[in-house]
Short mmCIF file of C-alpha atoms in Angstrom, two decimals:
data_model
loop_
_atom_site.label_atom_id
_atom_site.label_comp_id
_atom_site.label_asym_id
_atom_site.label_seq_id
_atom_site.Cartn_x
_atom_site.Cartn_y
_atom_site.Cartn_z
CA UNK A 29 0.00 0.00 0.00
CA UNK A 30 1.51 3.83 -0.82
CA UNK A 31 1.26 6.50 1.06
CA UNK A 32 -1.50 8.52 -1.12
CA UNK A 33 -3.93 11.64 -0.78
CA UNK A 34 -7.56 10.31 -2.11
CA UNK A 35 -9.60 13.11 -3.23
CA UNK A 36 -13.38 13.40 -2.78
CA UNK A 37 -15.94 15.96 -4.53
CA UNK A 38 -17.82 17.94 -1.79
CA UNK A 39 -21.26 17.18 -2.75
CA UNK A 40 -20.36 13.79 -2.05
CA UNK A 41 -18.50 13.80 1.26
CA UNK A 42 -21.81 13.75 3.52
CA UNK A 43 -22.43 10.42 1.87
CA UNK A 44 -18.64 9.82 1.66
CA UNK A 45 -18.85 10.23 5.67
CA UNK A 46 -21.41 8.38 6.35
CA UNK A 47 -20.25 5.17 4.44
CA UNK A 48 -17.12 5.16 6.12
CA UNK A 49 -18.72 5.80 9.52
CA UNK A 50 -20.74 2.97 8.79
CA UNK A 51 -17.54 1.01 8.06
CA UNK A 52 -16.36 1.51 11.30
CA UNK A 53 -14.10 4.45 10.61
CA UNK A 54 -13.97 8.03 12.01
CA UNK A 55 -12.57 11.06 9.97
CA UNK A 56 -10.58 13.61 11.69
CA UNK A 57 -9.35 16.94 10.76
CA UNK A 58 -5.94 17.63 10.28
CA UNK A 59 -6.08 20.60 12.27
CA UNK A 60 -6.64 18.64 15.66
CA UNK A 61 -2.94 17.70 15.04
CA UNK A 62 -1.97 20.94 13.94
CA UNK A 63 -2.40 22.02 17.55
CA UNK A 64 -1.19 19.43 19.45
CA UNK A 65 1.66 17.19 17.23
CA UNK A 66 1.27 14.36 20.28
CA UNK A 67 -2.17 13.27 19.95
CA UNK A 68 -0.60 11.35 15.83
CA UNK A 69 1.00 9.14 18.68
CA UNK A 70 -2.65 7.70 20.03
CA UNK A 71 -3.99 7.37 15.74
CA UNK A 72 -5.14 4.41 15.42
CA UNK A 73 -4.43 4.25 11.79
CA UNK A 74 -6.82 0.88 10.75
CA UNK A 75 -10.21 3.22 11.95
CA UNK A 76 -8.82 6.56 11.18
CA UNK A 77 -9.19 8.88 8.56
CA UNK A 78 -7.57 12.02 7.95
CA UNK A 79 -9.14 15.51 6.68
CA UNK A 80 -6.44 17.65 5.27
CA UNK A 81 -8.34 20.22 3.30
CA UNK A 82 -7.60 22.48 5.86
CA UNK A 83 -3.95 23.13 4.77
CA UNK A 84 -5.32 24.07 1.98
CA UNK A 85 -5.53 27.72 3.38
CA UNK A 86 -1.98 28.23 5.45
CA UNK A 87 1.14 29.27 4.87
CA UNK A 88 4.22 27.84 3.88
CA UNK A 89 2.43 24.16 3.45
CA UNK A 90 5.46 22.56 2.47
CA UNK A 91 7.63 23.32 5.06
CA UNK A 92 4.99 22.12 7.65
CA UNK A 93 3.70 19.40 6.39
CA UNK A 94 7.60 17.95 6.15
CA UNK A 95 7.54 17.80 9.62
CA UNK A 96 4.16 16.58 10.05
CA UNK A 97 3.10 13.85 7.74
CA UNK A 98 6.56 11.85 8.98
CA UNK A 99 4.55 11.44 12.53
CA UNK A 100 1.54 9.43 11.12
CA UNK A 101 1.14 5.79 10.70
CA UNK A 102 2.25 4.93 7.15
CA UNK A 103 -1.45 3.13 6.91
CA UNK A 104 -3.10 6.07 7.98
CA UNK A 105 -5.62 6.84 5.00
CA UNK A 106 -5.59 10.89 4.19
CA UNK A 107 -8.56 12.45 2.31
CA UNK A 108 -8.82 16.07 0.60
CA UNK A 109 -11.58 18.53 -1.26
CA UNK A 110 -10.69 18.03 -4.67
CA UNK A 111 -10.71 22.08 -5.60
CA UNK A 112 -7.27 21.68 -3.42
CA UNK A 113 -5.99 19.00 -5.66
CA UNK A 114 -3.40 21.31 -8.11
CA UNK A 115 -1.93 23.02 -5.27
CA UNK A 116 -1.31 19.65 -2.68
CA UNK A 117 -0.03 17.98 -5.96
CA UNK A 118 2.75 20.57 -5.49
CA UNK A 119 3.19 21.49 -2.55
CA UNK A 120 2.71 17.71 -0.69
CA UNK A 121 4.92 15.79 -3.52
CA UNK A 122 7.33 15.17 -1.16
CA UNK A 123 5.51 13.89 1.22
CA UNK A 124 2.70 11.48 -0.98
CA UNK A 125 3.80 8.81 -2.88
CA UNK A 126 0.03 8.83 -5.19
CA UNK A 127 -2.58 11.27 -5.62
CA UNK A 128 -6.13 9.62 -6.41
CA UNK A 129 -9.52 10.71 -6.75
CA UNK A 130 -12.13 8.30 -4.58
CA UNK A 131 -13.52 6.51 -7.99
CA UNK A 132 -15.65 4.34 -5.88
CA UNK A 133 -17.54 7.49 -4.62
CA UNK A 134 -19.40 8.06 -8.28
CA UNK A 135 -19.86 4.04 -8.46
CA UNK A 136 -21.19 3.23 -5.08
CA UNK A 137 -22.31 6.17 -3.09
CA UNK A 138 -25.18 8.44 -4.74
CA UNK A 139 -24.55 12.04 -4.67
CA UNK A 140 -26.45 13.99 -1.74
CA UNK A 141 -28.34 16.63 -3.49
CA UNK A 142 -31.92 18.07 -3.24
CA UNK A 143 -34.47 19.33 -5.30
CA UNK A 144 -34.35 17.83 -9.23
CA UNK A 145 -31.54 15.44 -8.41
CA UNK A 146 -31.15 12.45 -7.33
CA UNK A 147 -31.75 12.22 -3.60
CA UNK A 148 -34.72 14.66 -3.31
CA UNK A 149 -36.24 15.64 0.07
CA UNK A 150 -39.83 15.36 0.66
CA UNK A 151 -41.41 18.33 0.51
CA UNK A 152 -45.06 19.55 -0.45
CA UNK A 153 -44.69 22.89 -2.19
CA UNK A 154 -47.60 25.34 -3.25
CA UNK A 155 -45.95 24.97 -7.11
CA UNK A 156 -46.80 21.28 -6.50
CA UNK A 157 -50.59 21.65 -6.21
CA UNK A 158 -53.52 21.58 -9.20
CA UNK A 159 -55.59 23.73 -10.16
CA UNK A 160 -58.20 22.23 -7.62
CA UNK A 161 -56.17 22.31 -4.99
CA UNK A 162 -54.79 25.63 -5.12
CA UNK A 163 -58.49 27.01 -4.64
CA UNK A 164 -59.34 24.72 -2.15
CA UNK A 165 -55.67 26.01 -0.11
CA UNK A 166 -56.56 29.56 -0.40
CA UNK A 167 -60.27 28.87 1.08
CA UNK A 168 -58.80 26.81 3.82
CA UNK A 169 -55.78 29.34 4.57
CA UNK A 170 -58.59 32.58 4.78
CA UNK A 171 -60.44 30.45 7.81
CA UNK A 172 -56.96 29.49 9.12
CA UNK A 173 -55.87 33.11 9.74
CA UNK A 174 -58.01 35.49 11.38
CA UNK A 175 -58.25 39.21 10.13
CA UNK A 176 -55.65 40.81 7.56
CA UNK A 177 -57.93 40.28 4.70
CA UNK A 178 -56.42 42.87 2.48
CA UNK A 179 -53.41 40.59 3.25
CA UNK A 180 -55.28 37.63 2.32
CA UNK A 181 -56.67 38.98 -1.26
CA UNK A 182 -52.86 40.06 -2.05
CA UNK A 183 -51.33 36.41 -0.84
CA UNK A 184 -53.65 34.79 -2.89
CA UNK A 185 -52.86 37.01 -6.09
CA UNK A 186 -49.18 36.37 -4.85
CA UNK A 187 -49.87 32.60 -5.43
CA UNK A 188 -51.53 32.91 -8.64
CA UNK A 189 -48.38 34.68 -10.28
CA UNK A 190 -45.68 32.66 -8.50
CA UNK A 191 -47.32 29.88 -10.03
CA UNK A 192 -46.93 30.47 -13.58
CA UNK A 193 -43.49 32.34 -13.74
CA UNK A 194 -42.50 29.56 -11.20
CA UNK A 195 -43.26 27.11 -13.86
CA UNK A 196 -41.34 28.94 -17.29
CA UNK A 197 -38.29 28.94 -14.50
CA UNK A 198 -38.57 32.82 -13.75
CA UNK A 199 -39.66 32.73 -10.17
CA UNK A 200 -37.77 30.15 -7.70
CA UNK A 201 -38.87 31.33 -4.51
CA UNK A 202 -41.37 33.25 -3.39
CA UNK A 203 -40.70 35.78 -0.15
CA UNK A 204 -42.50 38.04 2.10
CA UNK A 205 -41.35 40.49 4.35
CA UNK A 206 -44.30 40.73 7.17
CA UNK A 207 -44.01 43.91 9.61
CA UNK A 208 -46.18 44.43 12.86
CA UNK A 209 -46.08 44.40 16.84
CA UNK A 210 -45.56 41.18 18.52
CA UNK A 211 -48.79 39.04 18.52
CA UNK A 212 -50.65 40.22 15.62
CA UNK A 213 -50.46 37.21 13.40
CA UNK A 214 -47.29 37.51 11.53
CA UNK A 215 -46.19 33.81 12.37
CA UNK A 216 -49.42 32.59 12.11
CA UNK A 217 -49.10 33.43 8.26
CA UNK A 218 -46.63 30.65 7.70
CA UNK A 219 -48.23 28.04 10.59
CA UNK A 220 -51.49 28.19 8.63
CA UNK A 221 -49.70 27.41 5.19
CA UNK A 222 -47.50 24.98 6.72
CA UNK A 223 -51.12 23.31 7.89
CA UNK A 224 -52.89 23.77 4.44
CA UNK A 225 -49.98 22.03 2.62
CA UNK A 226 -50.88 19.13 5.04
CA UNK A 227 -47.55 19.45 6.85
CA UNK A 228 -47.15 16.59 9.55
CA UNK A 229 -43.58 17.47 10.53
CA UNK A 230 -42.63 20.12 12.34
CA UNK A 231 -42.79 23.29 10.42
CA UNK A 232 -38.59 24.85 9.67
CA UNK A 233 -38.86 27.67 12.01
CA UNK A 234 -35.67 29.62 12.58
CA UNK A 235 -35.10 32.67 15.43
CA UNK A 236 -32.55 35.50 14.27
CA UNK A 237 -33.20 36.98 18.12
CA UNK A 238 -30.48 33.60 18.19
CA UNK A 239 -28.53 34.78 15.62
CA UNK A 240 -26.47 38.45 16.54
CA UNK A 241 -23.36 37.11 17.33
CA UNK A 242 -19.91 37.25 15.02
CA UNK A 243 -20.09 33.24 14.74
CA UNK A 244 -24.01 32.73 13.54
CA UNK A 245 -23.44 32.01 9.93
CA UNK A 246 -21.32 29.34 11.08
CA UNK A 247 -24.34 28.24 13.64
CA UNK A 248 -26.96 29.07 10.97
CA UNK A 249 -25.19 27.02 8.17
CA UNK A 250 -22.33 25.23 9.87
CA UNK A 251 -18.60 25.40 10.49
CA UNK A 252 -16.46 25.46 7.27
CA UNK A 253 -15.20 21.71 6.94
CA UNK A 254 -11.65 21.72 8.49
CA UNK A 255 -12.50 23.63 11.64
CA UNK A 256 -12.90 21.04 15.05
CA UNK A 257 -16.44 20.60 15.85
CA UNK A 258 -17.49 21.22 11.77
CA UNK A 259 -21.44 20.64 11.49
CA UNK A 260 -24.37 21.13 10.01
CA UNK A 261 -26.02 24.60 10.52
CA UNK A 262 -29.73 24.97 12.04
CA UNK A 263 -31.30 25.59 9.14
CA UNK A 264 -30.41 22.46 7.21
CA UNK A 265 -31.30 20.67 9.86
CA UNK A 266 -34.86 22.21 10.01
CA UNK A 267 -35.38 22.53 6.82
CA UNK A 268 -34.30 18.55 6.23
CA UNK A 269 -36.75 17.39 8.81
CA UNK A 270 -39.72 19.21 7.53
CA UNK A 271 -42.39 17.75 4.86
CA UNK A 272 -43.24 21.64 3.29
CA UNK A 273 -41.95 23.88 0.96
CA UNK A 274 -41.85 26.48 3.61
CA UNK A 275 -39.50 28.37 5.66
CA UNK A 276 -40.07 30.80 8.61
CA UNK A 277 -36.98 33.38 9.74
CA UNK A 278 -38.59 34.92 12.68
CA UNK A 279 -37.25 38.32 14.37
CA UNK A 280 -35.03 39.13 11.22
CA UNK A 281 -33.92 42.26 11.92
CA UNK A 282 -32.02 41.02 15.38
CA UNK A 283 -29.36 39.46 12.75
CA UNK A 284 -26.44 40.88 11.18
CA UNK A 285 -25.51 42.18 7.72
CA UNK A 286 -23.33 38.90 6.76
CA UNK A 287 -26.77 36.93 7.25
CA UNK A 288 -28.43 39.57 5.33
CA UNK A 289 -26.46 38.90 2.56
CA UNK A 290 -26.29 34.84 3.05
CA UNK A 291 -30.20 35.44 2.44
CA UNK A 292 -29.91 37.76 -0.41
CA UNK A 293 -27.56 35.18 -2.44
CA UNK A 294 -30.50 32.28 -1.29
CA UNK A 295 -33.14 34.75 -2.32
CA UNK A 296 -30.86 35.58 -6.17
CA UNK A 297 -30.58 31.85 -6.36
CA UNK A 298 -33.37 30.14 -5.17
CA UNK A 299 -30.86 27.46 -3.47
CA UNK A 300 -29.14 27.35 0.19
CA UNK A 301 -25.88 26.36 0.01
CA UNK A 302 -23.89 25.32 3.47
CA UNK A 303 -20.73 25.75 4.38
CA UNK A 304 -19.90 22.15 3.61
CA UNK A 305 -21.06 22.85 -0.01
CA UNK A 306 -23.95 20.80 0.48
CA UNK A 307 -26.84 22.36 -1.89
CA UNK A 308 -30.52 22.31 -1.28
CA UNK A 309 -32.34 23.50 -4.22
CA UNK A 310 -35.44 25.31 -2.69
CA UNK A 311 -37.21 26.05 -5.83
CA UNK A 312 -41.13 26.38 -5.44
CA UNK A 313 -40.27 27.55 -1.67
CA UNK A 314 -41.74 30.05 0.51
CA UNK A 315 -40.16 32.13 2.82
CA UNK A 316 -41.74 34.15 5.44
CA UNK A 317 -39.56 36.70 7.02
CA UNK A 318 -40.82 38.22 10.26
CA UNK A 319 -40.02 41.18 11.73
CA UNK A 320 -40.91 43.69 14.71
CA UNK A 321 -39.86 46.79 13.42
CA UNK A 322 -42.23 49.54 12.22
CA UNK A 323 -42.71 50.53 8.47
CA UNK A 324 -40.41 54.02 9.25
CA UNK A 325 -37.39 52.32 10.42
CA UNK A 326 -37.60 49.41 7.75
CA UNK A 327 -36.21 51.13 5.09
CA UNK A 328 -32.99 51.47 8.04
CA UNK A 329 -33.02 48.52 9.46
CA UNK A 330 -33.29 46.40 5.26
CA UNK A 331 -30.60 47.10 2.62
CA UNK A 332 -31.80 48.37 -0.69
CA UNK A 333 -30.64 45.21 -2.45
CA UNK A 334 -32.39 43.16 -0.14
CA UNK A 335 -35.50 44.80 0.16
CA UNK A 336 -35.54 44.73 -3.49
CA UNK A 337 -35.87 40.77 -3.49
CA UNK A 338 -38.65 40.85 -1.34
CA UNK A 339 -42.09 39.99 -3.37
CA UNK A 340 -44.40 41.32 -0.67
CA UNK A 341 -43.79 43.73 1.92
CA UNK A 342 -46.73 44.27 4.44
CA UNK A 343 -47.68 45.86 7.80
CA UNK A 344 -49.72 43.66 10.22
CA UNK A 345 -52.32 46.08 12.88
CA UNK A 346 -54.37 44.88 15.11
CA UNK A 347 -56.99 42.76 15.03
CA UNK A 348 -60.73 44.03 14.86
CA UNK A 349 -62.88 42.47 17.89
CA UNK A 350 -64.70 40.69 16.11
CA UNK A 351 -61.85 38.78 14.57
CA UNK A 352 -60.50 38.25 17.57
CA UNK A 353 -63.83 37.23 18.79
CA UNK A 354 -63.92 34.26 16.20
CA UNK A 355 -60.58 33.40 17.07
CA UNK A 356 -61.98 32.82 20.71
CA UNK A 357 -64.77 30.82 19.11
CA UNK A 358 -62.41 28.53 17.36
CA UNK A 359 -59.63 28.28 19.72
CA UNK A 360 -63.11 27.10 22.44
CA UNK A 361 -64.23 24.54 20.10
CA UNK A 362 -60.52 22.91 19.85
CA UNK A 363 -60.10 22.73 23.28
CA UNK A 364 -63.33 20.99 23.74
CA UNK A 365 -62.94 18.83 20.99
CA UNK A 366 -59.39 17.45 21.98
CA UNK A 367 -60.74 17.42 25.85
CA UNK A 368 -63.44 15.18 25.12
CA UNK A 369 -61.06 12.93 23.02
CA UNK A 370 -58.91 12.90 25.85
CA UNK A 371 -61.01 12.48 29.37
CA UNK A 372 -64.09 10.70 30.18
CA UNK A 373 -65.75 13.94 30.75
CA UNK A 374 -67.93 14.81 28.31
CA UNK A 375 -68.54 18.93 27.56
CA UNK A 376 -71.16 20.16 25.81
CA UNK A 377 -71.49 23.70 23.85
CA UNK A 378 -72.44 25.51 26.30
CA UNK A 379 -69.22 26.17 27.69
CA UNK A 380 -68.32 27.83 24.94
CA UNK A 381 -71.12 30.48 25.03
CA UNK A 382 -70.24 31.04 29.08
CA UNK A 383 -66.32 31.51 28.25
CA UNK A 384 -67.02 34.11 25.15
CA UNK A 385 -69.12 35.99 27.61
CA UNK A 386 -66.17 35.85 30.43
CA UNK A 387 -63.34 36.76 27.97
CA UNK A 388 -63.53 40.52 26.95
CA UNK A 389 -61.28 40.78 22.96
CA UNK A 390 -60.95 43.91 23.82
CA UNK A 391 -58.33 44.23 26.19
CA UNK A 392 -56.13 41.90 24.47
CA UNK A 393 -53.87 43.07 21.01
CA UNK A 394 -51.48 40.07 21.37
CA UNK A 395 -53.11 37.79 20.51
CA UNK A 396 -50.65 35.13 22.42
CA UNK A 397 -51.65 36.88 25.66
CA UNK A 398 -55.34 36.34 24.07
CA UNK A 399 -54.82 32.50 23.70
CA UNK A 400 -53.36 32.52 27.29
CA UNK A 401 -56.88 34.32 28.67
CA UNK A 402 -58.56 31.61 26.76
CA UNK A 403 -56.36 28.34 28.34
CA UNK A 404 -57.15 30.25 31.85
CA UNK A 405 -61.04 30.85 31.82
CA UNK A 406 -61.23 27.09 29.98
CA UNK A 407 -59.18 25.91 33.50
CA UNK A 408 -61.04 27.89 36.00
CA UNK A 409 -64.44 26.63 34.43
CA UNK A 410 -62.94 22.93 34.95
CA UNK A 411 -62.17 22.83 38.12
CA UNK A 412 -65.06 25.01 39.80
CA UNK A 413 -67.04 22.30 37.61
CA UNK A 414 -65.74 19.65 39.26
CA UNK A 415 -65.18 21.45 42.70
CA UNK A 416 -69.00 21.74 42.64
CA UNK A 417 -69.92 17.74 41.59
CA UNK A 418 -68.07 16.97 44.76
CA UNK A 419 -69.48 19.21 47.14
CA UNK A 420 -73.11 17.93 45.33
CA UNK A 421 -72.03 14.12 45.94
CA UNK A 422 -69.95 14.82 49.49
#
């Protein structure tokens, strides 16, 4: 056996990785040993396999990896990202005997991409729908969300023309920017699509309030391969294990301008790419971009070029009362229908006509604190029920 660098193409190392992981092995990066030359001693170079794409971007290469690569096991197996290849063919000649691409990887291991390729991810988009459907998701979205029925007439419009420019390949992804106090409905926008689509899974849901530090493109779509720790971001990993075409970046404007611009490249391309290299194609997407700033300070707070890709920008106000009172009515009738499912107690409709007349809609504009009024009343009512069948039977 030589002493060779295999390379591997980096839309194929996920699958790469988890072959060999599979076979027992674990990969390492090089850099690990780049800060601590002892730890080659404790290789065990029959499991181990060795990232070295990281030299890839340090000085004087030659001159260190000399002194390294004479430490390691001569069965040790050493892997790179093939856009290195040229330069390690120079700069590591003295240290490799061969230089080989992983042929087995095209043969044997199919290539991890998403969207029209082929590993595709499971997702029910709004481009996937007919005709039929499409009508029969807009009628079922308007009784999903309560109020904002200007918002409602433009989303469906919206639809309509993402639809057809979607389909002659001018349109990948359709976005909207949704302003408004906390509470008013914004993330209900995306919940109630996520519902209409028939989504089972959890819906991708991602909080920039999480995301103000230096490091959150790295947490958002992982470390660059190379560095210790090197994973996948948060929003491949939502995005992955949901079943719609949807995504939901809450709080935007808490972020930074380098996710600002991640977003305006994903937004230009209609694809998210991680910084793996891993692609996930996310044409016939939504994405619903939330944000608590007012309609003055947007134009501060959003770039030019970003606001620009934005196909609908709106303002969410308040709720009328007597949206919010149907919201009462509905959220009632849930929590007696999944009550009765779930106790022996049976409740009738009459509760709900007692709780609408102890809740008063109009003290209430968040409409979280709303739902919370409605969970407390629906308790209270309960337990004086059954506080007052015991002091009947007692």
């Amino acid at each position: 056996m030589k002493k060779e660098v295999l390379f591997f193409d980096k839309n194929q190392f996920a699958q790469y990785k988890k072959a060999k992981t599979n076979e027992g092995y674990e990969i390492i990066s090089i850099t690990k040993y780049l800060q601590n030359f002892d730890d080659i001693s404790e290789i065990n170079e029959y499991l181990t396999i060795v990232d070295i794409t990281s030299l890839g971007s340090i000085n004087e290469v030659q001159y260190h990896a000399e002194r390294l690569f004479i430490l390691f096991p001569y069965l040790t197996i050493f892997i790179a990202d093939n856009k290195h290849k040229e330069f390690f063919l120079h700069e590591l000649r003295y240290c490799f005997e061969e230089f080989n691409d992983i042929e087995y990887l095209h043969e044997e291991i199919p290539q991890l991409v998403i969207g029209n390729n082929t590993e595709k991810f499971n997702h029910k988009k709004i481009t996937d729908l007919t005709e039929e459907e499409i009508i029969e998701f807009t009628n079922l979205f308007s009784k999903q969300l309560y109020g904002h029925e200007k918002f409602k007439d433009d989303f469906s419009e919206l639809l309509r023309n993402f639809r057809v420019f979607n389909k002659i390949g001018e349109h990948k992804i359709l976005s909207l920017f949704l302003m408004g106090d906390s509470g008013v409905g914004k993330t209900e926008v995306a919940r109630a699509i996520h519902k209409c689509l028939g989504g089972k899974r959890k819906l991708a849901k991602i909080n920039f309030g999480n995301y103000s530090s230096d490091n959150s493109l790295n947490s958002l779509i992982g470390s660059p391969r190379g560095y210790i720790g090197s994973e996948e971001g948060e929003i491949f990993i939502r995005v992955k294990d949901s079943d719609t075409g949807l995504i939901l970046i809450d709080e935007f404007e808490k972020s930074n301008s380098t996710l600002f611009n991640y977003f305006l490249d994903v937004l230009e391309n209609g694809k998210m790419i991680s910084s793996l290299a891993e692609e996930i194609d996310l044409n016939g997407f939504i994405i619903i971009f939330t944000s608590n700033i007012s309609k003055e300070n947007f134009t501060q707070a959003i770039s030019p070029e970003l606001r620009s890709r934005f196909d609908y920008k709106g303002y969410f106000t308040l709720l009328y009362s007597r949206d919010k009172l149907k919201f009462v009515e509905f959220r009632i009738n849930s929590i007696i229908y999944k009550f009765n499912k779930n106790f022996p107690t049976h409740l009738t409709n009459e509760i709900k006509e007692e709780l609408i007349q102890q809740i008063d809609v109009d003290k209430f504009s968040n409409m979280r604190d709303l739902n919370k009024e409605i969970k407390s009343k629906f308790v209270d009512y309960i337990v004086s029920k059954a506080t007052s069948l015991r002091n009947i039977t007692d």
